[in-house]
Amino acid sequence: MQPSVTMNDVEAAAQRLRGRADSTPLVPSLWAGADLWLKLEICQPIGAFKLRGALNAVEAVEADGVVCCSTGNHGRGVAWAARAAGKRAVICMSSLVPQAKVDGIRALGADVRIIGRSQDDAQAEAERLVEAEGLAEISPFDDPLVIAGQATIGAEIMAKKPETETVLVPLSGGGLAAGTGLSVKAANPKARVIGVSMDRGAAMAESLRAGRPVAVEEVPSLADSLGGGIGMQNRLSFPMCRDFLDEVVHVSEEEVYAAMQELFYTDRLVAEGASVVGLAALMTGKVDAKGPVATIVTGRNMDMDQFTRVITGRDVTLGDVTIKGRPHAA
Ligand SMILES: *Cc1c(COP(=O)(O)O)cnc(C)c1O
């Protein structure tokens, strides 16, 4: 049977998260371009929303250890949840994952394995460990409990601000967008839910266009948390994103750079590139938001040297591309 996620699952997740990973602030942005509200998942104890799905999924595991592949924040969430549940955690990541994220995971006591140059390589190692060591695998996005956990974000936005007309969701493997789409549309079927990805290496966006899961080449990005494939065997996040997203828009590295500056100088918020793609989509006019619009500020676990370069207007080199520095235009 095709697994599916319902609002009953989302309510059950909300109960499990209560007092630990719920009720992050929803605050108005000072940015003047729209009636913009920021859902501050950067206030989570691990600095990213992924704790919601991870806690919901790890609590259901019977094995005494868990394993996952991750672009960084899912691994941190799983490590945190495993520690809370007294379980062992092994986190498999590619060499594209920034050191700041690796360090954060190690600090939680998890066993970190750096494997290859893509999320697919890390995924293969996670699968091997399921067989070899009897660990339970927790997908970063294609798992009903993970999606139900992430869906609590949309439910909280709509409970706090029911008149929200548009929700902008950073889009990678699509667990966040699948869950947010479900819970926002359950509250108001007329509300628009728009996925935002970077314009290079956006696997879900390409897959939605192709009508089936496709692989894309992974490239370094300021929005590193949005890298990685969606899995050719994707069962859940792909069909849910297809059904719930009204649209997907793309932003460039330069646009992410400018939005990181904007969020810092205007709202004084420190957030990673993946967190600001919604703001970037508004700043560039790629999304036209007339009514109240909310975006999920998904995480803050970036490399601080890179962040400092961005806010001081210096060049940033990512693999073989350099983003030309530009001071923040006040
Ligand atoms: C994982 C992640 C995303 C994207 O979530 P998906 O469920 O993979 O689409 C966005 N922002 C941050 C900071 C993340 O860690």
Tab-separated table of C-alpha atoms and ligand atoms in Angstrom:
chain	number	residue	atom	x	y	z
A	1	MET	CA	0.000	0.000	0.000
A	2	GLN	CA	1.191	3.508	-0.783
A	3	PRO	CA	2.066	5.184	2.515
A	4	SER	CA	0.363	8.478	3.078
A	5	VAL	CA	0.279	11.256	5.616
A	6	THR	CA	-2.929	12.711	7.012
A	7	MET	CA	-3.765	15.543	9.377
A	8	ASN	CA	-4.269	12.908	12.109
A	9	ASP	CA	-0.579	12.077	11.751
A	10	VAL	CA	0.271	15.776	11.933
A	11	GLU	CA	-1.752	16.191	15.129
A	12	ALA	CA	-0.054	13.157	16.654
A	13	ALA	CA	3.327	14.648	15.730
A	14	ALA	CA	2.360	17.971	17.311
A	15	GLN	CA	1.622	16.131	20.592
A	16	ARG	CA	5.007	14.422	20.529
A	17	LEU	CA	6.887	17.644	19.817
A	18	ARG	CA	5.108	19.725	22.432
A	19	GLY	CA	7.499	21.538	24.738
A	20	ARG	CA	10.532	20.313	22.821
A	21	ALA	CA	10.467	21.384	19.168
A	22	ASP	CA	7.253	23.348	18.657
A	23	SER	CA	5.839	26.866	18.725
A	24	THR	CA	8.720	28.748	17.126
A	25	PRO	CA	8.003	32.491	16.711
A	26	LEU	CA	6.116	33.826	13.687
A	27	VAL	CA	7.202	37.451	13.434
A	28	PRO	CA	6.602	40.272	10.953
A	29	SER	CA	9.631	41.154	8.858
A	30	LEU	CA	10.734	44.788	8.666
A	31	TRP	CA	11.372	44.285	4.933
A	32	ALA	CA	9.062	46.756	3.217
A	33	GLY	CA	8.407	44.858	-0.011
A	34	ALA	CA	5.527	42.713	1.263
A	35	ASP	CA	3.404	41.887	4.296
A	36	LEU	CA	5.988	39.264	5.141
A	37	TRP	CA	5.993	36.966	8.174
A	38	LEU	CA	8.977	34.907	9.199
A	39	LYS	CA	8.560	31.491	10.811
A	40	LEU	CA	11.734	31.287	12.847
A	41	GLU	CA	12.857	27.675	12.813
A	42	ILE	CA	16.334	29.052	13.515
A	43	CYS	CA	15.113	29.165	17.132
A	44	GLN	CA	14.973	25.367	17.360
A	45	PRO	CA	17.468	23.820	19.792
A	46	ILE	CA	19.510	22.454	16.857
A	47	GLY	CA	19.135	25.679	14.853
A	48	ALA	CA	16.924	24.109	12.173
A	49	PHE	CA	13.402	22.778	11.635
A	50	LYS	CA	14.613	19.223	11.010
A	51	LEU	CA	14.343	18.452	14.722
A	52	ARG	CA	10.570	18.175	14.274
A	53	GLY	CA	10.619	15.306	11.807
A	54	ALA	CA	13.603	13.651	13.466
A	55	LEU	CA	12.019	13.581	16.926
A	56	ASN	CA	8.752	12.276	15.543
A	57	ALA	CA	10.504	9.504	13.617
A	58	VAL	CA	13.175	8.477	16.145
A	59	GLU	CA	10.586	7.977	18.882
A	60	ALA	CA	8.851	5.328	16.777
A	61	VAL	CA	12.049	3.301	16.266
A	62	GLU	CA	12.459	0.042	18.200
A	63	ALA	CA	16.050	-0.726	17.162
A	64	ASP	CA	18.663	0.582	19.593
A	65	GLY	CA	20.379	2.648	16.927
A	66	VAL	CA	19.472	4.853	13.967
A	67	VAL	CA	21.265	5.837	10.768
A	68	CYS	CA	20.621	8.498	8.151
A	69	CYS	CA	22.200	10.345	5.298
A	70	SER	CA	22.045	14.113	5.525
A	71	THR	CA	23.137	17.437	4.069
A	72	GLY	CA	23.756	18.392	7.706
A	73	ASN	CA	20.654	19.526	9.512
A	74	HIS	CA	18.719	16.264	9.374
A	75	GLY	CA	21.762	14.545	10.836
A	76	ARG	CA	21.854	17.081	13.633
A	77	GLY	CA	18.162	16.548	14.331
A	78	VAL	CA	18.522	12.773	14.326
A	79	ALA	CA	21.598	12.984	16.567
A	80	TRP	CA	19.702	15.201	19.029
A	81	ALA	CA	16.614	12.959	19.002
A	82	ALA	CA	18.689	9.783	19.344
A	83	ARG	CA	20.551	11.199	22.318
A	84	ALA	CA	17.238	12.134	23.941
A	85	ALA	CA	15.943	8.593	23.334
A	86	GLY	CA	19.147	6.913	24.535
A	87	LYS	CA	19.929	5.449	21.111
A	88	ARG	CA	23.092	5.306	19.033
A	89	ALA	CA	23.160	7.486	15.870
A	90	VAL	CA	25.313	7.139	12.756
A	91	ILE	CA	25.147	10.076	10.342
A	92	CYS	CA	26.398	9.605	6.746
A	93	MET	CA	27.279	12.754	4.797
A	94	SER	CA	29.108	13.698	1.622
A	95	SER	CA	32.223	15.840	1.558
A	96	LEU	CA	30.067	18.764	0.327
A	97	VAL	CA	28.641	19.205	3.830
A	98	PRO	CA	30.209	22.271	5.536
A	99	GLN	CA	32.477	21.650	8.523
A	100	ALA	CA	30.245	23.711	10.833
A	101	LYS	CA	27.447	21.182	10.305
A	102	VAL	CA	29.755	18.193	10.786
A	103	ASP	CA	31.060	19.663	14.048
A	104	GLY	CA	27.553	20.336	15.334
A	105	ILE	CA	26.599	16.703	14.800
A	106	ARG	CA	29.750	15.332	16.437
A	107	ALA	CA	29.106	17.564	19.448
A	108	LEU	CA	25.844	15.683	20.012
A	109	GLY	CA	27.734	12.417	20.338
A	110	ALA	CA	26.805	10.907	16.980
A	111	ASP	CA	29.130	8.802	14.867
A	112	VAL	CA	29.811	10.785	11.653
A	113	ARG	CA	30.871	9.127	8.366
A	114	ILE	CA	31.977	11.292	5.434
A	115	ILE	CA	31.416	9.298	2.244
A	116	GLY	CA	31.996	10.409	-1.352
A	117	ARG	CA	30.931	13.623	-3.054
A	118	SER	CA	27.169	13.294	-3.223
A	119	GLN	CA	24.148	12.619	-1.095
A	120	ASP	CA	23.657	9.407	-3.110
A	121	ASP	CA	27.015	8.067	-1.913
A	122	ALA	CA	26.056	8.868	1.672
A	123	GLN	CA	22.697	7.211	1.125
A	124	ALA	CA	24.355	4.001	-0.099
A	125	GLU	CA	26.473	3.875	3.067
A	126	ALA	CA	23.378	4.372	5.245
A	127	GLU	CA	21.704	1.443	3.488
A	128	ARG	CA	24.772	-0.702	4.018
A	129	LEU	CA	24.685	0.051	7.754
A	130	VAL	CA	21.040	-0.974	7.992
A	131	GLU	CA	22.062	-4.405	6.712
A	132	ALA	CA	25.393	-4.696	8.487
A	133	GLU	CA	24.517	-3.290	11.906
A	134	GLY	CA	20.755	-3.560	12.236
A	135	LEU	CA	20.257	0.195	12.509
A	136	ALA	CA	16.913	1.770	11.615
A	137	GLU	CA	17.195	4.222	8.734
A	138	ILE	CA	15.483	7.585	8.934
A	139	SER	CA	15.120	9.300	5.571
A	140	PRO	CA	15.614	13.072	5.626
A	141	PHE	CA	12.426	13.632	3.627
A	142	ASP	CA	10.779	10.451	2.304
A	143	ASP	CA	9.328	9.133	5.543
A	144	PRO	CA	5.736	9.592	6.737
A	145	LEU	CA	6.752	10.437	10.321
A	146	VAL	CA	9.370	12.944	9.160
A	147	ILE	CA	6.856	14.613	6.847
A	148	ALA	CA	4.215	14.697	9.615
A	149	GLY	CA	6.761	16.321	11.931
A	150	GLN	CA	7.682	19.009	9.382
A	151	ALA	CA	3.963	19.547	8.675
A	152	THR	CA	3.482	20.918	12.181
A	153	ILE	CA	5.197	24.104	10.925
A	154	GLY	CA	2.418	24.866	8.443
A	155	ALA	CA	-0.194	24.035	11.059
A	156	GLU	CA	1.401	26.511	13.476
A	157	ILE	CA	1.586	29.248	10.831
A	158	MET	CA	-2.084	28.869	9.952
A	159	ALA	CA	-3.170	28.653	13.607
A	160	LYS	CA	-1.323	31.863	14.468
A	161	LYS	CA	-2.143	33.755	11.279
A	162	PRO	CA	-5.115	32.196	9.462
A	163	GLU	CA	-5.297	35.034	6.918
A	164	THR	CA	-1.944	33.993	5.409
A	165	GLU	CA	-2.434	33.776	1.639
A	166	THR	CA	0.944	32.506	0.473
A	167	VAL	CA	3.549	30.306	2.143
A	168	LEU	CA	7.058	30.175	0.638
A	169	VAL	CA	8.890	26.957	1.430
A	170	PRO	CA	12.582	26.217	0.801
A	171	LEU	CA	12.558	23.047	-1.309
A	172	SER	CA	15.103	20.234	-1.436
A	173	GLY	CA	14.067	16.609	-0.829
A	174	GLY	CA	10.593	17.978	-0.249
A	175	GLY	CA	9.772	16.661	3.222
A	176	LEU	CA	9.212	20.207	4.427
A	177	ALA	CA	7.214	21.241	1.359
A	178	ALA	CA	5.126	18.031	1.377
A	179	GLY	CA	4.224	18.505	5.043
A	180	THR	CA	3.698	22.245	4.794
A	181	GLY	CA	1.548	21.810	1.699
A	182	LEU	CA	-0.626	19.269	3.502
A	183	SER	CA	-1.132	21.309	6.667
A	184	VAL	CA	-1.521	24.738	5.045
A	185	LYS	CA	-4.105	23.458	2.537
A	186	ALA	CA	-5.936	21.594	5.307
A	187	ALA	CA	-6.341	24.935	7.097
A	188	ASN	CA	-7.177	26.907	3.958
A	189	PRO	CA	-7.399	25.165	0.567
A	190	LYS	CA	-7.120	28.570	-1.154
A	191	ALA	CA	-3.760	29.453	0.394
A	192	ARG	CA	-0.879	29.153	-2.079
A	193	VAL	CA	2.144	27.041	-1.197
A	194	ILE	CA	5.206	27.775	-3.322
A	195	GLY	CA	8.452	25.816	-3.260
A	196	VAL	CA	11.705	27.746	-3.735
A	197	SER	CA	14.958	26.116	-4.864
A	198	MET	CA	18.287	27.364	-6.121
A	199	ASP	CA	18.741	27.343	-9.873
A	200	ARG	CA	21.522	24.725	-9.958
A	201	GLY	CA	21.211	21.189	-8.593
A	202	ALA	CA	17.545	21.369	-7.527
A	203	ALA	CA	16.460	17.739	-7.629
A	204	MET	CA	12.795	18.020	-6.606
A	205	ALA	CA	12.186	20.971	-8.886
A	206	GLU	CA	13.656	19.063	-11.851
A	207	SER	CA	11.706	15.940	-10.919
A	208	LEU	CA	8.407	17.798	-10.738
A	209	ARG	CA	9.089	19.236	-14.178
A	210	ALA	CA	9.947	15.774	-15.556
A	211	GLY	CA	6.926	14.151	-13.885
A	212	ARG	CA	9.117	11.520	-12.185
A	213	PRO	CA	12.141	11.420	-9.878
A	214	VAL	CA	15.300	12.414	-11.740
A	215	ALA	CA	18.910	12.708	-10.622
A	216	VAL	CA	20.744	16.020	-10.879
A	217	GLU	CA	24.379	16.847	-10.512
A	218	GLU	CA	25.184	18.140	-7.053
A	219	VAL	CA	27.070	21.430	-6.957
A	220	PRO	CA	28.294	23.597	-4.089
A	221	SER	CA	25.793	26.316	-3.159
A	222	LEU	CA	25.252	29.063	-0.605
A	223	ALA	CA	22.037	27.135	0.004
A	224	ASP	CA	23.961	23.923	0.769
A	225	SER	CA	21.046	22.512	2.784
A	226	LEU	CA	19.018	22.408	-0.442
A	227	GLY	CA	21.454	20.043	-2.205
A	228	GLY	CA	21.048	16.304	-2.693
A	229	GLY	CA	18.773	14.029	-4.707
A	230	ILE	CA	15.227	12.942	-3.923
A	231	GLY	CA	15.885	9.210	-4.407
A	232	MET	CA	14.882	7.393	-7.588
A	233	GLN	CA	12.571	5.204	-5.448
A	234	ASN	CA	10.871	8.222	-3.882
A	235	ARG	CA	7.487	7.135	-2.520
A	236	LEU	CA	6.058	10.030	-0.616
A	237	SER	CA	7.632	13.478	-0.832
A	238	PHE	CA	7.548	13.548	-4.643
A	239	PRO	CA	3.828	12.754	-5.024
A	240	MET	CA	2.930	15.064	-2.134
A	241	CYS	CA	4.943	17.966	-3.569
A	242	ARG	CA	3.320	17.328	-6.954
A	243	ASP	CA	-0.139	17.398	-5.353
A	244	PHE	CA	0.304	20.266	-2.894
A	245	LEU	CA	2.694	22.782	-4.414
A	246	ASP	CA	1.086	25.453	-6.556
A	247	GLU	CA	4.374	26.453	-8.105
A	248	VAL	CA	8.148	26.121	-7.836
A	249	VAL	CA	10.473	29.075	-8.392
A	250	HIS	CA	14.251	29.215	-8.644
A	251	VAL	CA	16.731	31.731	-7.290
A	252	SER	CA	20.377	32.223	-8.251
A	253	GLU	CA	23.394	32.222	-5.954
A	254	GLU	CA	23.626	36.015	-6.307
A	255	GLU	CA	19.989	36.323	-5.253
A	256	VAL	CA	20.576	34.100	-2.213
A	257	TYR	CA	23.611	36.247	-1.339
A	258	ALA	CA	21.550	39.437	-1.496
A	259	ALA	CA	18.735	37.913	0.570
A	260	MET	CA	21.157	36.769	3.300
A	261	GLN	CA	22.345	40.369	3.533
A	262	GLU	CA	18.806	41.704	3.527
A	263	LEU	CA	17.614	39.417	6.331
A	264	PHE	CA	20.660	40.307	8.378
A	265	TYR	CA	20.566	44.081	7.914
A	266	THR	CA	16.791	44.523	7.953
A	267	ASP	CA	15.656	41.953	10.503
A	268	ARG	CA	19.028	41.357	12.209
A	269	LEU	CA	18.673	37.632	11.681
A	270	VAL	CA	21.507	35.207	11.084
A	271	ALA	CA	20.338	32.483	8.713
A	272	GLU	CA	21.862	30.090	6.210
A	273	GLY	CA	21.394	30.418	2.454
A	274	ALA	CA	18.659	27.767	2.314
A	275	SER	CA	16.629	29.838	4.788
A	276	VAL	CA	16.421	32.982	2.704
A	277	VAL	CA	15.302	31.621	-0.666
A	278	GLY	CA	11.712	32.674	0.086
A	279	LEU	CA	12.827	36.242	0.733
A	280	ALA	CA	14.983	36.067	-2.410
A	281	ALA	CA	11.937	35.021	-4.446
A	282	LEU	CA	10.060	38.092	-3.183
A	283	MET	CA	12.979	40.505	-3.615
A	284	THR	CA	13.358	39.501	-7.261
A	285	GLY	CA	9.633	39.686	-7.977
A	286	LYS	CA	9.580	35.999	-8.907
A	287	VAL	CA	6.714	35.638	-6.478
A	288	ASP	CA	4.109	38.327	-6.389
A	289	ALA	CA	2.635	38.459	-2.908
A	290	LYS	CA	-0.254	40.835	-2.480
A	291	GLY	CA	-1.715	39.512	0.751
A	292	PRO	CA	0.033	38.257	3.892
A	293	VAL	CA	2.896	35.949	2.998
A	294	ALA	CA	4.883	33.696	5.308
A	295	THR	CA	8.254	32.108	4.696
A	296	ILE	CA	10.004	29.484	6.759
A	297	VAL	CA	13.442	30.618	7.953
A	298	THR	CA	14.612	27.030	8.073
A	299	GLY	CA	18.079	27.021	9.673
A	300	ARG	CA	21.114	28.938	10.876
A	301	ASN	CA	23.869	26.315	10.804
A	302	MET	CA	26.141	27.851	8.172
A	303	ASP	CA	29.846	28.373	8.101
A	304	MET	CA	30.381	31.681	9.917
A	305	ASP	CA	33.377	32.684	7.842
A	306	GLN	CA	31.240	32.389	4.712
A	307	PHE	CA	28.413	34.269	6.401
A	308	THR	CA	30.761	37.073	7.424
A	309	ARG	CA	32.002	37.361	3.835
A	310	VAL	CA	28.421	37.705	2.608
A	311	ILE	CA	27.342	40.381	5.057
A	312	THR	CA	30.522	42.379	4.518
A	313	GLY	CA	30.046	42.271	0.757
A	314	ARG	CA	33.084	40.164	-0.117
A	315	ASP	CA	33.444	37.524	-2.851
A	316	VAL	CA	32.453	33.961	-1.975
A	317	THR	CA	34.014	31.048	-3.846
A	318	LEU	CA	32.001	27.840	-4.090
A	319	GLY	CA	33.827	25.075	-5.922
A	320	ASP	CA	34.541	26.469	-9.367
A	321	VAL	CA	32.260	29.504	-9.198
A	322	THR	CA	32.828	32.800	-7.455
A	323	ILE	CA	29.924	34.958	-6.384
A	324	LYS	CA	31.001	38.527	-6.874
A	325	GLY	CA	30.837	40.477	-3.630
A	326	ARG	CA	28.448	43.382	-3.351
A	327	PRO	CA	27.761	45.623	-0.339
A	328	HIS	CA	24.255	45.589	1.040
A	329	ALA	CA	22.190	48.251	-0.684
A	330	ALA	CA	20.579	50.113	2.197
B	1	LIG	C1	16.588	20.243	4.869
B	1	LIG	C2	16.526	21.700	4.766
B	1	LIG	C3	15.671	22.327	3.842
B	1	LIG	C4	14.850	21.579	2.830
B	1	LIG	O1	13.988	20.604	3.380
B	1	LIG	P1	13.488	19.370	2.492
B	1	LIG	O2	12.526	18.666	3.348
B	1	LIG	O3	14.696	18.530	2.195
B	1	LIG	O4	12.914	19.909	1.238
B	1	LIG	C5	15.613	23.712	3.851
B	1	LIG	N1	16.368	24.453	4.696
B	1	LIG	C6	17.197	23.889	5.594
B	1	LIG	C7	18.000	24.767	6.482
B	1	LIG	C8	17.311	22.496	5.666
B	1	LIG	O5	18.137	21.951	6.550
